[in-house]
PDB file of C-alpha atoms in Angstrom:
ATOM      1  CA  MET A 938      20.498   8.633   6.479  1.00  0.00           C
ATOM      2  CA  ARG A 939      20.249   5.472   8.921  1.00  0.00           C
ATOM      3  CA  LEU A 940      16.341   5.712   7.595  1.00  0.00           C
ATOM      4  CA  LEU A 941      17.631   4.947   4.196  1.00  0.00           C
ATOM      5  CA  ALA A 942      19.931   2.535   5.203  1.00  0.00           C
ATOM      6  CA  ALA A 943      17.347   0.305   6.751  1.00  0.00           C
ATOM      7  CA  LEU A 944      14.950   1.199   4.008  1.00  0.00           C
ATOM      8  CA  ALA A 945      17.361  -0.175   1.169  1.00  0.00           C
ATOM      9  CA  PRO A 946      15.527  -2.908  -1.089  1.00  0.00           C
ATOM     10  CA  VAL A 947      16.268  -6.663  -0.136  1.00  0.00           C
ATOM     11  CA  ALA A 948      14.195  -8.959  -1.680  1.00  0.00           C
ATOM     12  CA  LEU A 949      12.858 -12.266  -0.601  1.00  0.00           C
ATOM     13  CA  LEU A 950      11.869 -14.989  -2.580  1.00  0.00           C
ATOM     14  CA  VAL A 951       9.814 -17.961  -1.031  1.00  0.00           C
ATOM     15  CA  ALA A 952       7.013 -20.431  -2.185  1.00  0.00           C
ATOM     16  CA  ALA A 953       3.523 -18.579  -2.600  1.00  0.00           C
ATOM     17  CA  PRO A 954       1.396 -19.037   0.392  1.00  0.00           C
ATOM     18  CA  PRO A 955      -2.258 -19.348  -0.240  1.00  0.00           C
ATOM     19  CA  LEU A 956      -4.341 -15.908  -0.196  1.00  0.00           C
ATOM     20  CA  LEU A 957      -7.627 -16.251   1.718  1.00  0.00           C
ATOM     21  CA  GLY A 958     -10.652 -14.024   2.017  1.00  0.00           C
ATOM     22  CA  CYS A 959     -10.907 -11.382   4.558  1.00  0.00           C
ATOM     23  CA  GLY A 960     -13.715 -10.730   6.727  1.00  0.00           C
ATOM     24  CA  GLY A 961     -15.450  -7.549   8.480  1.00  0.00           C
ATOM     25  CA  ALA A 962     -16.890  -4.911   6.736  1.00  0.00           C
ATOM     26  CA  SER A 963     -18.458  -4.151   2.650  1.00  0.00           C
ATOM     27  CA  SER A 964     -17.537  -1.121   0.579  1.00  0.00           C
ATOM     28  CA  THR A 965     -19.276   0.905  -1.624  1.00  0.00           C
ATOM     29  CA  ASP A 966     -16.892   0.736  -4.289  1.00  0.00           C
ATOM     30  CA  ALA A 967     -17.573  -1.796  -6.634  1.00  0.00           C
ATOM     31  CA  GLY A 968     -15.033  -4.865  -6.603  1.00  0.00           C
ATOM     32  CA  VAL A 969     -13.363  -3.444  -3.217  1.00  0.00           C
ATOM     33  CA  CYS A 970     -14.425  -5.575  -0.366  1.00  0.00           C
ATOM     34  CA  ALA A 971     -13.750  -6.567   3.026  1.00  0.00           C
ATOM     35  CA  GLY A 972     -16.229  -9.287   4.094  1.00  0.00           C
ATOM     36  CA  ALA A 973     -18.211 -12.516   2.916  1.00  0.00           C
ATOM     37  CA  GLY A 974     -21.863 -12.152   1.588  1.00  0.00           C
ATOM     38  CA  VAL A 975     -20.908  -9.021  -0.480  1.00  0.00           C
ATOM     39  CA  CYS A 976     -19.931 -10.153  -3.731  1.00  0.00           C
ATOM     40  CA  GLY A 977     -22.859 -11.552  -5.382  1.00  0.00           C
ATOM     41  CA  ALA A 978     -21.586 -15.027  -7.023  1.00  0.00           C
ATOM     42  CA  GLY A 979     -18.287 -14.411  -6.355  1.00  0.00           C
ATOM     43  CA  HIS A 980     -16.072 -14.072  -3.180  1.00  0.00           C
ATOM     44  CA  CYS A 981     -14.359 -11.763  -1.038  1.00  0.00           C
ATOM     45  CA  VAL A 982     -10.520 -12.418  -1.727  1.00  0.00           C
ATOM     46  CA  VAL A 983      -7.853 -10.092  -0.634  1.00  0.00           C
ATOM     47  CA  GLY A 984      -9.784  -7.450  -0.862  1.00  0.00           C
ATOM     48  CA  ARG A 985     -11.661  -7.615  -3.861  1.00  0.00           C
ATOM     49  CA  CYS A 986     -14.393  -9.474  -5.171  1.00  0.00           C
ATOM     50  CA  ARG A 987     -13.412 -12.096  -7.696  1.00  0.00           C
ATOM     51  CA  PRO A 988     -14.799 -15.083  -9.602  1.00  0.00           C
ATOM     52  CA  ALA A 989     -15.757 -17.860  -7.490  1.00  0.00           C
ATOM     53  CA  GLY A 990     -12.690 -20.439  -7.769  1.00  0.00           C
ATOM     54  CA  ALA A 991     -10.429 -17.008  -9.024  1.00  0.00           C
ATOM     55  CA  LEU A 992      -6.812 -17.677  -7.133  1.00  0.00           C
ATOM     56  CA  PRO A 993      -4.904 -14.063  -6.690  1.00  0.00           C
ATOM     57  CA  SER A 994      -1.814 -15.625  -6.207  1.00  0.00           C
ATOM     58  CA  PRO A 995      -1.072 -19.169  -8.712  1.00  0.00           C
ATOM     59  CA  VAL A 996       0.020 -22.084  -6.479  1.00  0.00           C
ATOM     60  CA  ASP A 997       3.089 -22.084  -9.077  1.00  0.00           C
ATOM     61  CA  ALA A 998       4.156 -18.384  -8.433  1.00  0.00           C
ATOM     62  CA  ARG A 999       7.392 -17.209  -6.597  1.00  0.00           C
ATOM     63  CA  ARG A1000       6.639 -14.726  -3.911  1.00  0.00           C
ATOM     64  CA  VAL A1001       8.867 -11.756  -3.907  1.00  0.00           C
ATOM     65  CA  LEU A1002       8.823  -9.122  -0.664  1.00  0.00           C
ATOM     66  CA  LEU A1003      10.513  -5.964  -1.234  1.00  0.00           C
ATOM     67  CA  PRO A1004      11.236  -3.073   1.321  1.00  0.00           C
ATOM     68  CA  PRO A1005      10.451   0.456   0.031  1.00  0.00           C
ATOM     69  CA  ALA A1006      13.533   2.104  -1.363  1.00  0.00           C
ATOM     70  CA  ASP A1007      12.156   5.323  -0.502  1.00  0.00           C
ATOM     71  CA  LEU A1008       8.766   6.118   2.220  1.00  0.00           C
ATOM     72  CA  ALA A1009       7.387   9.481   2.866  1.00  0.00           C
ATOM     73  CA  VAL A1010       4.531   9.991   5.298  1.00  0.00           C
ATOM     74  CA  LEU A1011       2.230  12.889   3.923  1.00  0.00           C
ATOM     75  CA  GLN A1012      -0.521  14.539   6.326  1.00  0.00           C
ATOM     76  CA  GLU A1013      -2.828  17.301   5.509  1.00  0.00           C
ATOM     77  CA  ASP A1014      -2.892  18.397   8.844  1.00  0.00           C
ATOM     78  CA  GLY A1015      -0.533  21.328   9.865  1.00  0.00           C
ATOM     79  CA  ASP A1016       1.162  20.139  12.919  1.00  0.00           C
ATOM     80  CA  ALA A1017       1.227  16.441  12.026  1.00  0.00           C
ATOM     81  CA  ALA A1018       2.716  17.920   8.732  1.00  0.00           C
ATOM     82  CA  ALA A1019       5.761  19.831  10.559  1.00  0.00           C
ATOM     83  CA  ALA A1020       6.739  16.503  12.551  1.00  0.00           C
ATOM     84  CA  PRO A1021      10.127  15.539  10.953  1.00  0.00           C
ATOM     85  CA  GLY A1022      10.825  12.011   9.775  1.00  0.00           C
ATOM     86  CA  VAL A1023       8.625   9.463   9.120  1.00  0.00           C
ATOM     87  CA  PRO A1024       6.597   8.125  12.229  1.00  0.00           C
ATOM     88  CA  ASP A1025       6.423   5.107  13.891  1.00  0.00           C
ATOM     89  CA  ALA A1026       2.802   4.436  13.007  1.00  0.00           C
ATOM     90  CA  ILE A1027       0.318   6.480  11.310  1.00  0.00           C
ATOM     91  CA  ALA A1028      -3.441   6.344  11.580  1.00  0.00           C
ATOM     92  CA  LEU A1029      -5.022   6.113   8.350  1.00  0.00           C
ATOM     93  CA  GLY A1030      -8.377   7.902   7.665  1.00  0.00           C
ATOM     94  CA  ARG A1031      -8.139   9.938  10.854  1.00  0.00           C
ATOM     95  CA  ALA A1032     -10.189  12.833  10.811  1.00  0.00           C
ATOM     96  CA  ARG A1033      -8.113  15.249  13.055  1.00  0.00           C
ATOM     97  CA  THR A1034      -4.945  14.349  11.070  1.00  0.00           C
ATOM     98  CA  GLY A1035      -6.763  14.994   7.554  1.00  0.00           C
ATOM     99  CA  ASP A1036      -5.906  13.468   4.715  1.00  0.00           C
ATOM    100  CA  VAL A1037      -2.904  11.071   4.375  1.00  0.00           C
ATOM    101  CA  VAL A1038      -1.126  10.399   1.488  1.00  0.00           C
ATOM    102  CA  LEU A1039       2.041   7.406   1.674  1.00  0.00           C
ATOM    103  CA  LEU A1040       4.843   7.709  -0.892  1.00  0.00           C
ATOM    104  CA  LEU A1041       6.206   4.505  -1.510  1.00  0.00           C
ATOM    105  CA  ARG A1042       8.860   3.913  -3.789  1.00  0.00           C
ATOM    106  CA  PHE A1043      10.642   0.212  -5.069  1.00  0.00           C
ATOM    107  CA  ALA A1044      13.638  -0.734  -6.362  1.00  0.00           C
ATOM    108  CA  PRO A1045      12.341  -4.222  -8.207  1.00  0.00           C
ATOM    109  CA  THR A1046      14.251  -7.057  -8.413  1.00  0.00           C
ATOM    110  CA  PHE A1047      11.966  -9.194 -11.274  1.00  0.00           C
ATOM    111  CA  GLY A1048      12.984  -8.146 -14.901  1.00  0.00           C
ATOM    112  CA  VAL A1049      10.934  -6.174 -16.945  1.00  0.00           C
ATOM    113  CA  ASP A1050       9.579  -9.114 -18.867  1.00  0.00           C
ATOM    114  CA  ALA A1051       8.349 -10.779 -15.501  1.00  0.00           C
ATOM    115  CA  ASP A1052       5.075 -12.275 -15.774  1.00  0.00           C
ATOM    116  CA  ILE A1053       3.138 -10.743 -12.854  1.00  0.00           C
ATOM    117  CA  ALA A1054       0.355 -12.495 -11.521  1.00  0.00           C
ATOM    118  CA  SER A1055      -0.925 -10.420  -8.683  1.00  0.00           C
ATOM    119  CA  ALA A1056       0.747  -7.449  -6.509  1.00  0.00           C
ATOM    120  CA  PHE A1057      -0.125  -6.081  -3.386  1.00  0.00           C
ATOM    121  CA  VAL A1058       1.450  -3.327  -0.665  1.00  0.00           C
ATOM    122  CA  VAL A1059       1.330  -4.798   2.647  1.00  0.00           C
ATOM    123  CA  LEU A1060       0.664  -3.066   5.405  1.00  0.00           C
ATOM    124  CA  GLU A1061       0.792  -4.463   9.490  1.00  0.00           C
ATOM    125  CA  PRO A1062      -1.333  -3.004  11.684  1.00  0.00           C
ATOM    126  CA  VAL A1063      -0.265  -1.775  15.189  1.00  0.00           C
ATOM    127  CA  PRO A1064      -1.065  -4.113  18.123  1.00  0.00           C
ATOM    128  CA  LEU A1065      -3.403  -3.156  20.722  1.00  0.00           C
ATOM    129  CA  ALA A1066      -4.314   0.142  18.757  1.00  0.00           C
ATOM    130  CA  PRO A1067      -7.884   1.801  19.390  1.00  0.00           C
ATOM    131  CA  PRO A1068     -10.220   0.387  16.610  1.00  0.00           C
ATOM    132  CA  ALA A1069     -11.402   2.726  14.163  1.00  0.00           C
ATOM    133  CA  GLU A1070     -15.458   3.638  14.087  1.00  0.00           C
ATOM    134  CA  ARG A1071     -15.820   2.251  10.545  1.00  0.00           C
ATOM    135  CA  ALA A1072     -14.372   0.344   7.807  1.00  0.00           C
ATOM    136  CA  LEU A1073     -12.292   3.046   5.542  1.00  0.00           C
ATOM    137  CA  THR A1074     -11.798   2.232   1.775  1.00  0.00           C
ATOM    138  CA  LEU A1075      -7.925   3.189   1.122  1.00  0.00           C
ATOM    139  CA  GLU A1076      -7.287   4.312  -2.506  1.00  0.00           C
ATOM    140  CA  VAL A1077      -4.091   3.873  -5.052  1.00  0.00           C
ATOM    141  CA  ALA A1078      -2.624   5.928  -7.255  1.00  0.00           C
ATOM    142  CA  ARG A1079       0.848   6.646  -9.650  1.00  0.00           C
ATOM    143  CA  ILE A1080       3.386   8.951  -8.381  1.00  0.00           C
ATOM    144  CA  LEU A1081       4.032  11.067 -11.540  1.00  0.00           C
ATOM    145  CA  GLU A1082       7.000  13.181 -10.714  1.00  0.00           C
ATOM    146  CA  PRO A1083      10.204  12.422  -9.104  1.00  0.00           C
ATOM    147  CA  TRP A1084      10.542  12.913  -5.481  1.00  0.00           C
ATOM    148  CA  ARG A1085      12.519  12.037  -2.243  1.00  0.00           C
ATOM    149  CA  SER A1086      11.404  11.447   1.558  1.00  0.00           C
ATOM    150  CA  GLU A1087      14.036  14.529   2.619  1.00  0.00           C
ATOM    151  CA  THR A1088      11.807  17.188   0.726  1.00  0.00           C
ATOM    152  CA  ALA A1089       8.537  15.783  -0.007  1.00  0.00           C
ATOM    153  CA  THR A1090       5.678  17.358   2.040  1.00  0.00           C
ATOM    154  CA  TRP A1091       1.857  17.839   1.780  1.00  0.00           C
ATOM    155  CA  GLY A1092       2.554  21.240   0.200  1.00  0.00           C
ATOM    156  CA  ARG A1093       5.594  20.294  -1.816  1.00  0.00           C
ATOM    157  CA  GLN A1094       3.885  16.400  -2.946  1.00  0.00           C
ATOM    158  CA  PRO A1095       4.174  15.055  -6.401  1.00  0.00           C
ATOM    159  CA  ARG A1096       1.500  14.912  -8.892  1.00  0.00           C
ATOM    160  CA  LEU A1097      -0.181  11.755  -8.772  1.00  0.00           C
ATOM    161  CA  SER A1098      -2.877   9.997 -11.291  1.00  0.00           C
ATOM    162  CA  ILE A1099      -6.355   9.887 -10.236  1.00  0.00           C
ATOM    163  CA  PRO A1100      -6.487   7.547  -7.130  1.00  0.00           C
ATOM    164  CA  GLU A1101      -8.893   4.435  -7.647  1.00  0.00           C
ATOM    165  CA  PRO A1102     -10.155   2.478  -4.406  1.00  0.00           C
ATOM    166  CA  ALA A1103      -8.087  -0.447  -3.919  1.00  0.00           C
ATOM    167  CA  ALA A1104      -8.887  -1.981  -0.455  1.00  0.00           C
ATOM    168  CA  VAL A1105     -10.806  -1.613   2.737  1.00  0.00           C
ATOM    169  CA  ALA A1106      -9.103  -1.117   6.246  1.00  0.00           C
ATOM    170  CA  ARG A1107     -11.177  -3.403   8.553  1.00  0.00           C
ATOM    171  CA  ARG A1108     -12.193  -1.596  12.063  1.00  0.00           C
ATOM    172  CA  LEU A1109      -9.763  -3.656  13.987  1.00  0.00           C
ATOM    173  CA  PRO A1110      -7.515  -5.658  11.749  1.00  0.00           C
ATOM    174  CA  THR A1111      -6.095  -8.465  13.314  1.00  0.00           C
ATOM    175  CA  ALA A1112      -3.906  -9.684   9.896  1.00  0.00           C
ATOM    176  CA  PRO A1113      -1.734  -7.681   7.639  1.00  0.00           C
ATOM    177  CA  LEU A1114      -3.569  -5.630   5.284  1.00  0.00           C
ATOM    178  CA  ARG A1115      -3.176  -6.721   1.310  1.00  0.00           C
ATOM    179  CA  ILE A1116      -4.055  -3.619  -0.762  1.00  0.00           C
ATOM    180  CA  ASP A1117      -4.019  -4.765  -4.697  1.00  0.00           C
ATOM    181  CA  VAL A1118      -1.670  -2.814  -6.692  1.00  0.00           C
ATOM    182  CA  THR A1119      -1.335  -5.336  -9.866  1.00  0.00           C
ATOM    183  CA  SER A1120      -2.008  -3.038 -12.447  1.00  0.00           C
ATOM    184  CA  LEU A1121       0.675  -0.465 -11.073  1.00  0.00           C
ATOM    185  CA  VAL A1122       2.991  -3.128 -11.124  1.00  0.00           C
ATOM    186  CA  ARG A1123       2.316  -4.631 -14.295  1.00  0.00           C
ATOM    187  CA  GLY A1124       2.967  -0.940 -16.025  1.00  0.00           C
ATOM    188  CA  TRP A1125       6.542  -1.029 -14.572  1.00  0.00           C
ATOM    189  CA  ALA A1126       7.183  -3.419 -17.707  1.00  0.00           C
ATOM    190  CA  ARG A1127       6.246  -0.661 -20.042  1.00  0.00           C
ATOM    191  CA  ARG A1128       8.837   1.678 -18.521  1.00  0.00           C
ATOM    192  CA  ARG A1129       6.812   4.869 -18.479  1.00  0.00           C
ATOM    193  CA  MET A1130       9.135   7.936 -17.654  1.00  0.00           C
ATOM    194  CA  ASP A1131       6.198   8.983 -14.991  1.00  0.00           C
ATOM    195  CA  ASP A1132       6.504   5.897 -13.123  1.00  0.00           C
ATOM    196  CA  HIS A1133       8.176   7.199  -9.863  1.00  0.00           C
ATOM    197  CA  GLY A1134       6.573   4.695  -7.118  1.00  0.00           C
ATOM    198  CA  ILE A1135       2.841   4.085  -5.500  1.00  0.00           C
ATOM    199  CA  ALA A1136       1.018   6.353  -3.581  1.00  0.00           C
ATOM    200  CA  ILE A1137      -1.604   5.167  -0.870  1.00  0.00           C
ATOM    201  CA  VAL A1138      -4.307   7.652   0.000  1.00  0.00           C
ATOM    202  CA  ALA A1139      -6.538   7.677   2.764  1.00  0.00           C
ATOM    203  CA  PRO A1140      -9.048  10.374   3.325  1.00  0.00           C
ATOM    204  CA  GLY A1141      -9.701  11.841   7.269  1.00  0.00           C
ATOM    205  CA  ARG A1142     -13.275  10.782   7.398  1.00  0.00           C
ATOM    206  CA  ASP A1143     -13.353   8.831  10.821  1.00  0.00           C
ATOM    207  CA  ALA A1144     -12.700   9.796  14.309  1.00  0.00           C
ATOM    208  CA  VAL A1145      -9.932   7.382  15.270  1.00  0.00           C
ATOM    209  CA  GLY A1146      -8.489   5.629  11.831  1.00  0.00           C
ATOM    210  CA  ALA A1147      -6.732   2.496  11.352  1.00  0.00           C
ATOM    211  CA  ALA A1148      -3.169   2.499  12.443  1.00  0.00           C
ATOM    212  CA  TYR A1149      -0.510   0.528  11.022  1.00  0.00           C
ATOM    213  CA  SER A1150       3.373   0.177  11.212  1.00  0.00           C
ATOM    214  CA  MET A1151       5.835   1.978   9.377  1.00  0.00           C
ATOM    215  CA  GLY A1152       8.838   0.148  10.678  1.00  0.00           C
ATOM    216  CA  ILE A1153      11.070   2.309  12.237  1.00  0.00           C
ATOM    217  CA  SER A1154      11.256   1.041  15.705  1.00  0.00           C
ATOM    218  CA  GLN A1155       8.686  -1.912  15.724  1.00  0.00           C
ATOM    219  CA  GLY A1156       7.122  -3.983  13.052  1.00  0.00           C
ATOM    220  CA  THR A1157       8.101  -4.667   9.429  1.00  0.00           C
ATOM    221  CA  GLY A1158       6.573  -1.475   8.354  1.00  0.00           C
ATOM    222  CA  PRO A1159       5.221  -1.360   4.369  1.00  0.00           C
ATOM    223  CA  GLN A1160       6.434  -3.844   1.587  1.00  0.00           C
ATOM    224  CA  LEU A1161       5.738  -4.775  -1.727  1.00  0.00           C
ATOM    225  CA  GLU A1162       4.151  -8.582  -2.082  1.00  0.00           C
ATOM    226  CA  VAL A1163       4.928  -9.757  -5.882  1.00  0.00           C
ATOM    227  CA  TYR A1164       3.700 -12.955  -7.438  1.00  0.00           C
ATOM    228  CA  VAL A1165       5.863 -14.125 -10.412  1.00  0.00           C
ATOM    229  CA  ARG A1166       5.608 -16.883 -12.759  1.00  0.00           C
TER     230      ARG A1166
END
């Protein structure tokens, strides 16, 4: 109960800051990037190859920050999956843990007719965590069935849409990772009956993985950052 209280949705509206390009390694997935010089005539801005001059957040947009109304961390590894509750941090992409699915449900404070310019799930890196061996591609999917953190496990996870590449986690992140979920959040306006949140999927392919805070005892934990015009 204390966890759910800590995750109660509280929206914060502030002026939209500029979203700048990110440094690091490139990805083989078309449109997803993490560095300069990998997008041809365009630029790598907030994890996506975008046309020159394109802004992911218009200067006249409002920035809305939402914590998750519910959060669950599902890990393929049997020992890790047996641990109760949400951990303080997770190492996305770590081979020993196996695949990780982060389930997030948000309670939007903007109306269904809102003009969504862009939206991102923001993950805060764990300070002084060991670096991953390589840049890691993360995927996103729609959650298609109802779920609750108290009962969700690796063996009892809700159905997801087909995951799509959405961001690249750098080896040694120095700034929060923004995962582009614009199309998913825009879809909420259609009031689909099978929209039950956002899943972040991290295949376990790295010896170390990229560590991010879940906000239980330190850090801010995952948030949804929406730019509304």
